[in-house]
Structures are given as C-alpha cells and as structure tokens.
Amino acid sequence: MTVEAGGAAQERLRRWRLVLGGDGADGTGRELSGRDAAMDGALTALYGTAERPAAGRDRSAGLGASAPSVARWLGDIRTYFPTSVVQVMQRDAIDRLGLSALLLEPEMLEAVEADVHLVGTLLSLSQAMPETVKETARAVVRKVVEDLEKRLATRTRAGLTGALDRSARVHRPRHHDIDWNRTIAANLRHYLPEHGTVVPERLVGHGRAARSVKKEVVLCVDQSGSMAASVVHASVFGAVLASLRSLDTRLVVFDTAVVDLTDRLADPVDVLFGTRLGGGTDINRALAYCQSRITRPAETVVVLISDLYEGGIRDEMLKRVAAMKASGVQFVALLALSDEGAPAYDREHAAALAALGAPAFACTPDLFPEVMAAAIEKRPLPVPDAV
C-alpha cells in the first residue's frame, strides 16, 4: 500500500470512529486525541449514552444540569463544527435533553448560535422568563431579526414598489398626470419617421392615487407552536411592508384568541414578543376579525399564514374566505413562510380553499415578495410546482 493510500485509509477510519462513537464493538480500534477527542466529546455529550466511555479521558455523556456546562458545550461545538451543523446540534439538544429551561439562563443565551429556530424557542418561553434574562433574550432575537431584514428588505421594497406603481397607473390621465416616458415607450410602434414623432394613441398616467395609500395588506398569522419559523419571518415582512408609504399594513396573530399587533410594526422584535407561540387554532375567528377591518375590499390583500389545522368552525371559515373573494379581496393562503421545506398541513382544507380559487402553498421568504407583487397587481400567484 502506498503512503498516499495508507493516509486515505486512516482518514476513513478516523471518520468512521467519530461516526460510530467509540463503543467496544465499533470495530475501528482507533483512539482519538487532541481536537478529534474534543469533537468526539461534544458529540457524545449530546448523542451518546451514560455508559459510553470517552477516548483518551474520563467523560460522562449528557450536558449536565447547569447552564455553565451547557454554555461550555455550546462554545465547544461552535469551535469544532460549522454554523449549519451547530444549529442542528442545538435543536437536537433542546429536543433530546430537555434544555428549554436552560435557555432562560443569560450565560447560555450569550453562548448560543442564534437562528430562527432558537427565536421560536425563546418566544415560546417568553412568558416564563425572569426579568434578568429578557434583555439578553431580546438581544438574541434582535440579531436574528436584523440578519433577516438585511437579507429580505431591499428585495421586498423594490419588488412591491414596482408592483404598486404599475397597479396605480391610469390610461385616461389628465395632462399634468401623464407619464411621458412610459407613454412614449407604449406607443413606439406608432412612430412617424417623416414627422420625427410618436403618435400617443394610449396615454399612461402616474395616477393621482400615488400620493395616498393605494393598497391595504392584512397579514393573518397562525401562532400555534408548529408555525414558529413562519411567525418570525412574517413579523419581519410585516415591518418591511409597514415601512412602505403606499401600503396600509395590518398584522394579526392568532391561536384560539386573536391579537392585533399593528401598533408594534415599527419594531419586529416588539411584534415577536407580543406573540404567544403554542395553543390551539381558530382560523375562522381570526378571519372574522380581519374581515371586520377591511374598508376597501377591491384594494385589499389578505394573507393567511397557517397549516390550516382548524379548531374552529370549518364551514364558516370557508364561507368567510368565499365572501372576501366575492367582495374583491385578493386572498393568499400560505401553508408556511419559511425555508424548512414541505410543511405538514390539513390537505382537506387546502383543497377546499383551492376550490374557492385560493390555492394554498408553502412559500419561502425569498419567494414572498414575488407572491405579494402578484397579489397587488391581481396577477396569477407564482405557486410552486410541488406543494
């Protein structure tokens, strides 16, 4: 065997040893040291058993009962693994080892790698947080929110501003409302070369409504525990939409109760701490509230974000959706607003909405601006092929 081949074999053996965890029957016969031993220790603390021995040092599995030991473990995994792996391990630690209570400790929150899933966990625990922890928790949530805003805000504002502009144009404008650049572009086929001019058979105007609110958007968001990531993204988008002067944006969250968080839209962190993740679901009640706040149906877009597991009155929910659509409301049903792939949802209710002309589909944050632009312009929604 060449030196190169021997090195490749040893690397494969090393990797199998890390995967198999060092039980006597793992068959590798490989001992770990240094960085590899530390990585193995971090993995065994989460995925090992109490009887599993450490390689090269005494160690017991599990993260222990104290927040400092968890914080040290969090520091270890951030040292040895990439961020994407760290986030998976954190979620597994919360689920497998019951670490939710330890998230209430400031030192752990300061050590954790913040992501949307952690924000969801913090929000579900917010009512139980002592005051000494709340500021640290808000700082963690704010970091995630600011990262999301950097990623999503510019594209959303650009896409929706263009859609609002197009939807506001009029084709019988007064003289001082004519948009000459777009009028010329729309009539180039009527160019008369002998006269060096364009005959403007169709006038395009700016639309006098451009100076006031043209569209109303209602985000109606299911805050049951399974929708945590969607709640986080919807809160960020709600704040972005509220910053557009041509939109009047309302944010409503619900479980079995309905809470209007519109007055907090200036700060999505305040929005998130105004939610209460968990509990049941009453979609009909939430839609009834939203419907009662609609003043201009033909200029309103209602976005329901829910997995459609209705705990309220199913038939009334569907009648309410049908009534809103009949009045001119653009109704959008999103099964999820996240990057997590295909969600679990009530297929019967999704089919019923589709029969009403309101297809329900999962939407990534990157697709959401395009969905909203289509709804504002009353175009077909960009429904993904696989739902």
Coordinates of N, CA, C and O in Angstrom, one line a residue, residues 222-225 254-257 276-283 307 309-312:
D222 N -51.0 32.4 11.9 CA -51.2 31.3 12.9 C -50.0 31.3 13.8 O -48.9 31.1 13.4
Q223 N -50.2 31.4 15.2 CA -49.1 31.4 16.1 C -49.0 30.1 16.9 O -48.5 30.0 18.0
S224 N -49.6 29.0 16.4 CA -49.5 27.7 17.1 C -48.1 27.3 17.0 O -47.3 27.8 16.1
G225 N -47.7 26.4 17.9 CA -46.2 26.1 18.0 C -45.6 25.6 16.8 O -44.4 25.9 16.6
F254 N -52.9 34.8 15.8 CA -54.0 34.1 16.4 C -53.6 32.7 16.8 O -52.7 32.1 16.2
D255 N -54.3 32.2 17.9 CA -54.4 30.8 18.2 C -55.9 30.6 18.4 O -56.6 30.6 17.4
T256 N -56.3 30.4 19.6 CA -57.8 30.4 19.8 C -58.2 31.8 20.1 O -59.4 32.1 20.1
A257 N -57.3 32.7 20.4 CA -57.6 34.1 20.6 C -57.0 34.9 19.4 O -56.1 34.4 18.7
R276 N -47.6 34.7 21.2 CA -47.6 33.7 22.3 C -47.7 32.3 21.6 O -48.8 31.8 21.3
L277 N -46.5 31.8 21.2 CA -46.5 30.5 20.5 C -47.1 29.4 21.3 O -46.8 29.2 22.5
G278 N -47.9 28.5 20.6 CA -48.5 27.4 21.2 C -50.0 27.5 21.3 O -50.5 28.5 20.8
G279 N -50.7 26.6 21.8 CA -52.1 26.7 22.0 C -52.8 26.1 20.7 O -52.2 25.5 19.8
G280 N -54.1 26.3 20.7 CA -55.0 25.8 19.6 C -55.0 26.7 18.5 O -54.2 27.6 18.3
T281 N -56.0 26.5 17.6 CA -56.1 27.3 16.4 C -57.6 27.5 16.0 O -58.4 26.6 16.0
D282 N -57.9 28.8 15.8 CA -59.3 29.2 15.4 C -59.2 30.1 14.2 O -59.2 31.3 14.4
I283 N -59.0 29.5 13.0 CA -58.8 30.4 11.8 C -60.1 31.2 11.5 O -60.0 32.4 11.1
D307 N -51.1 26.4 8.8 CA -51.1 25.0 8.3 C -52.5 24.5 8.2 O -52.7 23.3 7.8
Y309 N -54.9 23.6 10.2 CA -55.5 22.7 11.1 C -56.5 23.5 11.9 O -56.1 24.0 13.0
E310 N -57.7 23.5 11.5 CA -58.7 24.4 12.1 C -59.3 23.8 13.3 O -59.8 22.6 13.2
G311 N -59.3 24.5 14.4 CA -60.0 24.1 15.6 C -61.4 24.8 15.8 O -62.1 24.5 16.7
G312 N -61.7 25.7 14.9 CA -62.9 26.5 14.9 C -64.0 25.8 14.0 O -64.0 24.6 13.8

